[in-house]
Each structure stands twice: as structure tokens, then as C-alpha cells.
Short mmCIF file of C-alpha atoms in Angstrom, two decimals:
data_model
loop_
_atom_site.label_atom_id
_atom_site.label_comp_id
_atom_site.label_asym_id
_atom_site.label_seq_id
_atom_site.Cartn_x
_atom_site.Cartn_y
_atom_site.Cartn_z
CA UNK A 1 138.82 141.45 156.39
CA UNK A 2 136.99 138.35 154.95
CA UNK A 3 136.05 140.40 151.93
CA UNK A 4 139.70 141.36 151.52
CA UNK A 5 141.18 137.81 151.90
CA UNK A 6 139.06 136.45 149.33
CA UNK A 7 139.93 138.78 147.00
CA UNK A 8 143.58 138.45 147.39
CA UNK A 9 142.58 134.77 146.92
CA UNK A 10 141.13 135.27 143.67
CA UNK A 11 143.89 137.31 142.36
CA UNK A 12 146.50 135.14 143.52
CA UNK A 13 144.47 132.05 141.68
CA UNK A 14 144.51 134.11 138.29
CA UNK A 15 148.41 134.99 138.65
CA UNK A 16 148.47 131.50 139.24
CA UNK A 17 146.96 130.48 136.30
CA UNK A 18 148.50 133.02 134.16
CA UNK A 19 151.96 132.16 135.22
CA UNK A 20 151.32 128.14 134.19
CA UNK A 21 150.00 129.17 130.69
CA UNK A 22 152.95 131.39 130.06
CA UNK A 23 155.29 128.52 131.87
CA UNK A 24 153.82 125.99 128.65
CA UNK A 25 154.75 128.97 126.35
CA UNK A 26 158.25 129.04 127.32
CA UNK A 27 158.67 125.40 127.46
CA UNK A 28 157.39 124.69 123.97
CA UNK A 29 160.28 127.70 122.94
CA UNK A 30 162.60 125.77 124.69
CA UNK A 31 161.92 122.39 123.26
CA UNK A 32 162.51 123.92 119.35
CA UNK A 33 158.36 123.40 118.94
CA UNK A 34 158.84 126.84 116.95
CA UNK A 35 161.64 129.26 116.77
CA UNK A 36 158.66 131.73 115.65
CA UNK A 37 157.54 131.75 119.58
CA UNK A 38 160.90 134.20 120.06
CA UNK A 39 158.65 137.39 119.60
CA UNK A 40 156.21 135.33 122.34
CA UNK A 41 159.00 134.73 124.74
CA UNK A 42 160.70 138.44 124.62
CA UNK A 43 157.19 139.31 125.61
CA UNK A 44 156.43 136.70 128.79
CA UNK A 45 160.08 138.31 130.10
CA UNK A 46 158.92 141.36 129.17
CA UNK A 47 155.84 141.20 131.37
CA UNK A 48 157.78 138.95 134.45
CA UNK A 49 160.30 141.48 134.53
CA UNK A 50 158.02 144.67 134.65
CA UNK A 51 155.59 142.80 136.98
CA UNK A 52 158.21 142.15 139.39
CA UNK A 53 159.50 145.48 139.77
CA UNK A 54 156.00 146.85 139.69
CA UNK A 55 155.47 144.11 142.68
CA UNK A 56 158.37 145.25 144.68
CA UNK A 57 157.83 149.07 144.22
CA UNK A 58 154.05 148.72 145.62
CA UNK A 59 155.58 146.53 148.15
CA UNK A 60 157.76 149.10 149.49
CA UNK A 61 154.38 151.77 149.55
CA UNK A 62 152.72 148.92 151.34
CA UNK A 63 155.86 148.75 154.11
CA UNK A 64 155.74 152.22 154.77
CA UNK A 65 151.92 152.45 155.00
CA UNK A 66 151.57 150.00 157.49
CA UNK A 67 154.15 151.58 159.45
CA UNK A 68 152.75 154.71 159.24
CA UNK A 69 149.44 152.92 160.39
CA UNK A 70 150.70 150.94 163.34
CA UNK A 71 152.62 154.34 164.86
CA UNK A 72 149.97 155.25 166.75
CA UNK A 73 150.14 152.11 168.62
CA UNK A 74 153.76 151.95 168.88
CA UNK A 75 155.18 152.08 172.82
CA UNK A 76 158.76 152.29 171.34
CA UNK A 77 159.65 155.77 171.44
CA UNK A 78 158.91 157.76 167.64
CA UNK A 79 157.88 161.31 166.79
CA UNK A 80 155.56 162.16 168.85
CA UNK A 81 155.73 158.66 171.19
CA UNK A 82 157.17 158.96 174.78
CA UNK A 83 160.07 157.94 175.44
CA UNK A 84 160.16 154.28 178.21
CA UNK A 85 159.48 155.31 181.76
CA UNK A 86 162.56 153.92 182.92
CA UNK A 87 166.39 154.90 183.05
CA UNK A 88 167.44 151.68 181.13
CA UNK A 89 163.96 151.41 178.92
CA UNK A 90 165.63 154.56 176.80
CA UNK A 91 168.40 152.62 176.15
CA UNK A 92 167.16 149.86 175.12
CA UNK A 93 164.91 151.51 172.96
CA UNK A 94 167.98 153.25 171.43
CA UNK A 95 169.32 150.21 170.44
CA UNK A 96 165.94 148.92 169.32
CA UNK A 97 165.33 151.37 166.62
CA UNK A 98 169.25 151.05 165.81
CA UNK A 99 168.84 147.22 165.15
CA UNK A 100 165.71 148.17 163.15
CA UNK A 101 167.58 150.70 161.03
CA UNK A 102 170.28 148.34 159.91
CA UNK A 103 167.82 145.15 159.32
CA UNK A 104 165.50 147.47 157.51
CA UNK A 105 168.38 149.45 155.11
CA UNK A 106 169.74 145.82 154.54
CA UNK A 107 166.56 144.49 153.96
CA UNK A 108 165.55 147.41 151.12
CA UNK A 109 168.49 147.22 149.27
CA UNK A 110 169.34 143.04 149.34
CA UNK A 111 165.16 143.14 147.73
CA UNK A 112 165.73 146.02 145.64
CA UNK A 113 168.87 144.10 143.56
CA UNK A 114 167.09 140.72 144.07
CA UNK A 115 163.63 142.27 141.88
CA UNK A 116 166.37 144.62 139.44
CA UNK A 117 168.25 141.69 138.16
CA UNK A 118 165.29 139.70 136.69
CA UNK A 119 164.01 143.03 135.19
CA UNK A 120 167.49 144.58 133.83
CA UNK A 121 168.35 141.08 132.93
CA UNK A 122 165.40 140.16 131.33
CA UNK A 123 165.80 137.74 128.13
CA UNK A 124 167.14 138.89 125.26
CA UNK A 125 168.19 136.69 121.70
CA UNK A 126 170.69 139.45 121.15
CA UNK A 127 172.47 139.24 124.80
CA UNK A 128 175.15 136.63 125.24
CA UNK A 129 175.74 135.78 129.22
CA UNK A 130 178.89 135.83 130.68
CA UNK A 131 180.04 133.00 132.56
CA UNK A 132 181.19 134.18 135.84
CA UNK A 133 181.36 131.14 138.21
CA UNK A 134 183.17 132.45 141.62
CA UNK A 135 185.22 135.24 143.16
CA UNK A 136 186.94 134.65 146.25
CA UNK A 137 187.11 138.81 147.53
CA UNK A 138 183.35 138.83 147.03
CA UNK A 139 182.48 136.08 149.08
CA UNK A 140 184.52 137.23 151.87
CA UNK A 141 183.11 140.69 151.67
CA UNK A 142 179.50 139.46 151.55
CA UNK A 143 180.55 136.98 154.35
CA UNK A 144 182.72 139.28 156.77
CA UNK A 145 180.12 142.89 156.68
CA UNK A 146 176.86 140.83 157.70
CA UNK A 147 179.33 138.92 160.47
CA UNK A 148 180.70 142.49 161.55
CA UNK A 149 177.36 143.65 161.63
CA UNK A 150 175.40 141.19 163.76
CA UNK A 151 178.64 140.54 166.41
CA UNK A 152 177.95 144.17 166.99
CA UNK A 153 175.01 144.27 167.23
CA UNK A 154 174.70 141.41 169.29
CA UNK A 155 177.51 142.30 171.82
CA UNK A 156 176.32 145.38 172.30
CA UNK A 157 173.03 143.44 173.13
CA UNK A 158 174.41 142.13 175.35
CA UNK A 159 176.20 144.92 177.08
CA UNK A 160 172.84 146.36 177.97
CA UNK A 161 171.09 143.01 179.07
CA UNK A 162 173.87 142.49 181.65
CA UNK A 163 173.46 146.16 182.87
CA UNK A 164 169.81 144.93 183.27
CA UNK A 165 170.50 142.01 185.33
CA UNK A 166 172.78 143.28 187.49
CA UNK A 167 173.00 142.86 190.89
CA UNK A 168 170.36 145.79 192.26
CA UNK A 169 172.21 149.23 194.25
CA UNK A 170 172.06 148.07 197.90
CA UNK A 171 169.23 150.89 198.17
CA UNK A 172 166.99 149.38 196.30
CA UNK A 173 163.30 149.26 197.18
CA UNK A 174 162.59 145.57 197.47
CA UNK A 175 159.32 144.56 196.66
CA UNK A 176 157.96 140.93 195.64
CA UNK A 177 154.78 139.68 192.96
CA UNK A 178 153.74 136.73 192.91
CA UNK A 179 151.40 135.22 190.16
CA UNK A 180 148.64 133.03 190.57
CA UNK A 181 145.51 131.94 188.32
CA UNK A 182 144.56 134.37 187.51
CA UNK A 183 146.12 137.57 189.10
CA UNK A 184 148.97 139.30 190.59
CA UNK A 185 149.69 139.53 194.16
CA UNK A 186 152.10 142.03 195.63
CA UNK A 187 154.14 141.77 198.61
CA UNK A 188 156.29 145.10 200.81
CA UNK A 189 158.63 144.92 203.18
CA UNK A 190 157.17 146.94 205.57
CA UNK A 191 158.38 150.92 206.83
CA UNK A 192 160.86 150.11 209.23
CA UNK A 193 163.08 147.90 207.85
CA UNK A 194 162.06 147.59 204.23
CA UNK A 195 163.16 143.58 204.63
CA UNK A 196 160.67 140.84 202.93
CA UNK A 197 160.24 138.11 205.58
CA UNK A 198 160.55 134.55 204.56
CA UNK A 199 158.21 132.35 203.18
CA UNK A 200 157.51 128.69 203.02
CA UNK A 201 154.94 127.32 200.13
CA UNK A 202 153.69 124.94 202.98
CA UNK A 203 152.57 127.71 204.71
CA UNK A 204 150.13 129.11 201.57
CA UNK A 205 146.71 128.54 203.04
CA UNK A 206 144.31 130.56 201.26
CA UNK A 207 141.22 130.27 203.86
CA UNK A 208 143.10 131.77 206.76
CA UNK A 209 144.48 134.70 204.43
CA UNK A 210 148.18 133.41 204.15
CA UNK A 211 148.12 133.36 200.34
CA UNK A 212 152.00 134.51 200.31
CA UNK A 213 152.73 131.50 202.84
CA UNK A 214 154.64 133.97 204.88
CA UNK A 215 156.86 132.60 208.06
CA UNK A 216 155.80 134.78 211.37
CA UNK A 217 158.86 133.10 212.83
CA UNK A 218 161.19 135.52 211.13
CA UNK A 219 160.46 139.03 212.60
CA UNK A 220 161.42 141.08 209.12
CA UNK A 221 157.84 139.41 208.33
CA UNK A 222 155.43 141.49 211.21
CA UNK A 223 155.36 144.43 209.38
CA UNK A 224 154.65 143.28 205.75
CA UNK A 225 151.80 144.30 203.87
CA UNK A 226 150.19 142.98 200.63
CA UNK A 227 147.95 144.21 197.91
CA UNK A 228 146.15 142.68 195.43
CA UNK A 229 144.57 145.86 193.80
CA UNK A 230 147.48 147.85 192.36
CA UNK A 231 151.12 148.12 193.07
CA UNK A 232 153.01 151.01 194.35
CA UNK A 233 156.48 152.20 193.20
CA UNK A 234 158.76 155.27 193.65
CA UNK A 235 160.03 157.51 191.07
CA UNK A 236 163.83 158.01 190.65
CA UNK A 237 164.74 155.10 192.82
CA UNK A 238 165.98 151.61 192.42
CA UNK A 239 162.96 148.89 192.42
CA UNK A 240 164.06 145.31 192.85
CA UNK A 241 161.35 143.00 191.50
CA UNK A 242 161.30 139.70 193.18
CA UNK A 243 159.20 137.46 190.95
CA UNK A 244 157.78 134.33 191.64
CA UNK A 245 154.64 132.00 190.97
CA UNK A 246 152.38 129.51 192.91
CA UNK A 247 150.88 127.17 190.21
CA UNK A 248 151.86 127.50 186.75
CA UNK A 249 153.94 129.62 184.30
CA UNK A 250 153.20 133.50 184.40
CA UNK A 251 155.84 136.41 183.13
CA UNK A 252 155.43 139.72 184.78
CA UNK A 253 155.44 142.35 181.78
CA UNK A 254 155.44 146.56 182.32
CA UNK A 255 155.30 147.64 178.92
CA UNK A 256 156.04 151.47 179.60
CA UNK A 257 158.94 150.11 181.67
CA UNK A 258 160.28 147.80 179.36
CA UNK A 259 160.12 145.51 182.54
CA UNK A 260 159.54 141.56 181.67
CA UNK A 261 160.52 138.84 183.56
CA UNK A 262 159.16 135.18 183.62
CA UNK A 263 157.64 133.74 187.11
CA UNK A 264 158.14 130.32 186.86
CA UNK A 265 157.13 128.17 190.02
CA UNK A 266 160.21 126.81 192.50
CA UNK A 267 162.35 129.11 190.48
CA UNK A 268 162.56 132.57 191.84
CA UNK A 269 163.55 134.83 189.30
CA UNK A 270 163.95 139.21 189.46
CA UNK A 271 164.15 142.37 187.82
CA UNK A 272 165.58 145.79 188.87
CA UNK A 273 164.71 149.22 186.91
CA UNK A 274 164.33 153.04 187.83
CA UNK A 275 161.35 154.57 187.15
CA UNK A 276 162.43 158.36 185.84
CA UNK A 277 158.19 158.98 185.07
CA UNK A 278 155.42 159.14 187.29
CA UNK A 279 152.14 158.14 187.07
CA UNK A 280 151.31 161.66 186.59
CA UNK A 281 154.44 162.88 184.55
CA UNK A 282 152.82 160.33 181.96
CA UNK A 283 149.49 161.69 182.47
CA UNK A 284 150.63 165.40 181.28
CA UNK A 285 152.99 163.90 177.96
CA UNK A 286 150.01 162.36 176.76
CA UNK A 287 147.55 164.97 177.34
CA UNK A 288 145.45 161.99 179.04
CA UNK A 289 144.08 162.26 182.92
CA UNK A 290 143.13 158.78 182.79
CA UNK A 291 146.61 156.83 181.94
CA UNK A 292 147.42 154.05 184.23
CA UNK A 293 150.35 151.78 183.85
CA UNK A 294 149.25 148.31 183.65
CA UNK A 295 151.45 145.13 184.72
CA UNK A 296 150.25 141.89 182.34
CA UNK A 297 151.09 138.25 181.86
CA UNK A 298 152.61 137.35 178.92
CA UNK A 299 152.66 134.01 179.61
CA UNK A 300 149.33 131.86 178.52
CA UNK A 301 148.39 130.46 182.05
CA UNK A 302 145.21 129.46 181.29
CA UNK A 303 141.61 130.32 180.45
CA UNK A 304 141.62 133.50 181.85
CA UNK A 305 144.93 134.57 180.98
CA UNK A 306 143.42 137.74 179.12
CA UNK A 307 142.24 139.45 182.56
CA UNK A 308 145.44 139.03 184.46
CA UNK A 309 146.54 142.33 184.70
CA UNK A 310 147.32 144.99 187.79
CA UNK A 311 147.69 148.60 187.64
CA UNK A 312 151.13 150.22 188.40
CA UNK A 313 151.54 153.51 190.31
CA UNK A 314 154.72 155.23 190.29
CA UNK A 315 154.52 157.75 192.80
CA UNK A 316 157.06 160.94 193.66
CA UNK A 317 159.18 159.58 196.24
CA UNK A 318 157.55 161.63 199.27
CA UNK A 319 154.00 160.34 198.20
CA UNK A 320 155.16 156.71 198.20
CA UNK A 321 156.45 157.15 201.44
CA UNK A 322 153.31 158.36 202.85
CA UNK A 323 151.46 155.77 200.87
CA UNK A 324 153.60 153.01 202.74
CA UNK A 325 152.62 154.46 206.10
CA UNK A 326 149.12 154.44 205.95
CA UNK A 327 149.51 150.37 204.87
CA UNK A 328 148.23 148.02 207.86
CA UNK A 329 150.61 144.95 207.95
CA UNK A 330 149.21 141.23 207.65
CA UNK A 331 149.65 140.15 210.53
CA UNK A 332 148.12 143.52 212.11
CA UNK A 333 145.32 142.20 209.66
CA UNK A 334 144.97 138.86 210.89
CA UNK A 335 145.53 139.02 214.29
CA UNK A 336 144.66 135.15 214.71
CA UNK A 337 148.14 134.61 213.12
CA UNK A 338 149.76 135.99 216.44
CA UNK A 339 149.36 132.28 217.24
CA UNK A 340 152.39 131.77 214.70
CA UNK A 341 154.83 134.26 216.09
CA UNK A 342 157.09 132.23 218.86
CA UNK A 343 156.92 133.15 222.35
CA UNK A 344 159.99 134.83 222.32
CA UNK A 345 159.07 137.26 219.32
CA UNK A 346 155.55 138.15 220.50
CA UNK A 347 156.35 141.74 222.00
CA UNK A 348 158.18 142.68 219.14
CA UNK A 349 155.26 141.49 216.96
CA UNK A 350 152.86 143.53 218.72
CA UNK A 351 154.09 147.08 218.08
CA UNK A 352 152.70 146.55 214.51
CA UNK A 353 149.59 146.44 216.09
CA UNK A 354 147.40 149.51 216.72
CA UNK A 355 147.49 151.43 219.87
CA UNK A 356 144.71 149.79 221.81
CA UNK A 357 145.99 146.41 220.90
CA UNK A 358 149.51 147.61 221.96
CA UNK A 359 148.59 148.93 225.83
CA UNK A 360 147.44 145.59 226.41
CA UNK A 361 149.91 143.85 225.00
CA UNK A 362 151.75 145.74 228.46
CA UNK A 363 149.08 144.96 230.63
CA UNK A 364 149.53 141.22 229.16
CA UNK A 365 153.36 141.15 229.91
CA UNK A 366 152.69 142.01 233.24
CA UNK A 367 150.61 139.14 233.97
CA UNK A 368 152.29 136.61 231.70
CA UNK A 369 149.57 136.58 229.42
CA UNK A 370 148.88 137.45 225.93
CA UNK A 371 145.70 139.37 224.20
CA UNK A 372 142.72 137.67 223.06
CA UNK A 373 142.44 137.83 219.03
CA UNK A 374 139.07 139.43 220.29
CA UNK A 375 140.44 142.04 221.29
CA UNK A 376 143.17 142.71 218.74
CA UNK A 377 140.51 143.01 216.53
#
């Protein structure tokens, strides 16, 4: 790459040079020096006006080189690509390539007149220009098509984008990350009732385990379980993202589910998709038994930034389901946050403990007491 820059840098310093000594040949044609220099200055035109088409044509080559180059890295849907792993990631991709197509044709022929003229119109002694100042249809033309072109494309933008942030189907499965320096943190609501408890950032205390600052005086929060190794999500159903962040600026990015949504701190924010491919429907399109979908930051949050990532696994529907069963709850975890629960909630906070911590729990009841954390454990 070094090599390659250098050389470009040398070339570009001879063009350089080349066009200044030609500039002082035109000038001194200009300034009457010697009406002799015509043959001179037919020739500099000559050579501009070739050059520049040659320039543009190898331009053009170059384009569709590189694009041919970068396909393989492409996660936009093309030839041989998958298609997003989501219900609204196809469409979006749709319109994508669509608002590529029209920049790109626009692009190609706006360049391809620009480099024509100088070469068609070239100097020439013998040509006499035509003095055409202004035109009133042609600047409305040129003005209304581009104006036609981006209001569609932008309403149609945002068409889609307000599908996207629509208020989630009421069966959503509502799950919450959280981002942190430097890594994501994932938060269920549990079998039975699939509701997130409430939290309270005073409550965050690292040491004893609380790193979600969850609030064991709401009951929807004794059966919810955390991970911190890889997330688990459904295929075919509704998942409502519920994004947020304890210390600085994150963005939770899904690349394969065209999922991305900023986590800023004291700002709750959310995202809501279908996932129509599992993690092993992906495995068999690409031929590949080792494809994981990864969830990133996208958002630089600091020095390690790079290694904030968490795998995704999208699960058929009776797998997650299991998945979710065989998850202990927090406070099942921790039994020393029992402590927490008021008095009043206590037996309902102890059938999410196991069976042996449960029979005493009716021993305790009987005799006004509660279990030791000793034993819960």
C-alpha cells in the first residue's frame, strides 16, 4: 500500500508539472506572444481532451473493479449474498440497492457529459461558439427531476423507518441490553410472565452482583435472569429491544439484522424486528457450521471499544423456550438479595427458588420465620 501511494504520488507530481508547462504555453498564445503557437495550442487541447476521457473511461473500470472486489464482503443482499435475517432487513435492503441504482445511473451519466464536453468541444481556430446564456424550461427540468427524485426517495425512506419504530405487536418478546465498558449485558423477563422488573441506577452495585440495579420490590423482577455470554432470541416472533447504557455512549448494532440502535445513558431508547433466520438456517445458506451472529458497538466508547461484541442466537421457537426454562433467575442466584424483597412479597419470591429452598420456605411460614441464605444456597 505504501509502495502504491508513492507512486500515485509521483505520477500525480509529473501531471502536475506537465499541466503548468502547458498552462505557460497557452498563456503566451493568449497574450499574442506568437500567433505561430496555434499548431501548439490545437495540440495541448488535443492531449487535455483525450486525457480526460481516457481518465474517466479507466475510472469507470476502476468503479466496477472495486465493486466487484468488495462483494465478497458485502452483508447487503447480491448474487450469491443472503438476504437480512429479518422481516423488515429485506426491505430495507430493497430500498438500499434502489437508492444505489438511481445515485449510481445519475452519477455515470452527469460524469460521462461532464468529461465529453471538454473532449468533443475541444479548441478549435475554425469553430465559432455560440452564445447561449439561459433557458428557462431547462432549468426547471434539471431543477424539478432531481427534486422528484430525492422526495421519493426520501418519503419512501421514511415510510419504512416509521414501520421500524413502531410501537412493537403486544406479543412481543421483551428483552433488555444494556452496555457498559466494555461489554453487553442482557436482561429476560423471566418464563412466567415474560415482564422486565424495574430498575433503579442507585441500585447498580457491582460487588453484590446487581449490575442491572434491579428493584426486588416489584415482583415481575423474581424471576429475571441475565447473561453476559450470548443472547438468546426466537425465530419468527416479535423481539422488542430495550436499550440502554450505564456510563457512556454505546449503539447496539446486528448487522445480519439490520438492527442498530444507540444506548445513550438516562435515555432509554428500543428496537423491534422479526428474526425470519436461525442461527442454523444461516449456517446451511452459507455452507459454514461455524457462523455466529455477532451484536457490536458502533459507538467509540473507549479504549477497548474493538472487543465489545456478544454473540446472537436465534433459536426455533420451541428451542428458545426450552432454553428459557433451564435459566436460574437472579435472585434464585443471589439468594442474599431475599433481604430486598418486602415482607409482604417474600412467599411469592420464593417459588423461584429450587425445591429444597422452597419446602422450607413452608416450614418457615409456619413458624414466622424465613430461610437462612445458608441454606438457600
Amino acid at each position: 500500500m505504501t509502495l502504491l501511494i508513492v507512486a500515485l504520488s509521483i505520477v500525480f507530481l509529473a501531471l502536475t508539472i506537465m499541466v503548468i508547462s502547458k498552462t505557460q504555453t497557452l498563456l503566451k498564445g493568449v497574450k499574442g506572444v506568437s500567433e505561430e503557437n496555434d499548431d501548439v495550442v490545437d495540440s495541448a487541447n488535443d492531449m487535455n481532451g483525450i486525457g480526460l476521457a481516457i481518465f474517466w473511461i479507466l475510472s469507470v473500470v476502476g468503479m466496477i473493479w472495486s465493486f466487484n472486489y468488495a462483494k465478497k464482503d458485502f452483508l447487503m443482499a447480491f448474487g450469491d449474498i443472503p438476504t437480512a435475517s429479518s422481516v423488515h432487513g429485506k426491505e430495507t435492503d430493497y430500498w438500499f440497492w434502489f437508492g444505489m441504482a438511481v445515485i449510481t445511473i445519475s452519477f455515470v451519466v452527469v460524469n460521462s457529459v461532464l468529461f465529453y464536453f471538454p473532449f468533443k468541444y475541444r479548441y478549435n481556430k475554425n469553430r465559432k461558439a455560440h452564445f447561449y446564456p439561459h433557458n428557462n424550461t431547462l432549468e426547471v427540468v434539471w431543477t424539478l427531476i432531481p427534486a422528484v427524485v430525492m422526495a421519493g426517495l426520501v418519503f419512501t425512506g421514511l415510510r419504512v423507518w416509521n414501520k421500524v419504530m413502531s410501537d412493537a405487536p403486544k406479543d412481543a418478546e421483551i428483552i433488555e441490553i444494556m452496555g457498559k465498558q466494555f461489554g453487553w449485558q442482557v436482561r429476560y423477563g423471566g418464563v412466567e410472565n415474560g415482564k422486565l422488573g424495574n430498575y433503579n441506577y442507585k441500585l447498580i452495585n457491582d460487588a453484590e452482583g446487581n449490575e442491572f440495579g434491579l428493584d426486588f420490590t416489584d415482583e415481575n423482577s423474581f424471576d429475571d435472569f441475565t447473561s453476559n455470554t450470548e443472547m438468546h432470541i426466537p425465530k419468527g416472533k416479535p423481539v422488542l429491544l430495550k436499550i440502554r447504557a450505564r456510563d457512556v455512549l454505546h449503539s447496539v448494532f446486528i448487522p445480519h439484522m439490520r438492527v442498530k440502535m444507540d444506548a445513550v445513558p438516562g435515555m432509554p431508547t428500543k428496537f423491534w424486528f422479526i428474526p425470519d433466520k436461525s442461527t442454523a438456517d444461516m449456517r446451511a445458506e452459507l455452507g459454514n457450521p461455524d457462523f455466529k451472529y455477532e451484536i457490536a458497538c458502533t459507538e467509540v466508547c473507549g479504549r477497548s471499544h474493538f472487543a465489545m461484541k456478544l454473540i446472537l442466537v436465534v433459536d426455533e421457537p420451541a428451542e428458545y423456550e426450552k432454553w428459557k426454562k433451564e435459566q436460574k433467575s437472579l435472585l434464585a442466584s443471589k439468594p442474599e438479595f431475599l433481604e430486598k424483597v418486602p415482607e409482604n412479597l417474600k412467599a411469592k419470591a420464593m417459588k423461584y427458588f429450587p425445591t429444597e429452598a422452597s419446602s422450607d420456605s413452608t416450614t418457615a411460614s409456619a413458624t414466622g420465620t424465613l430461610p437462612t441464605v445458608a441454606k438457600l444456597r
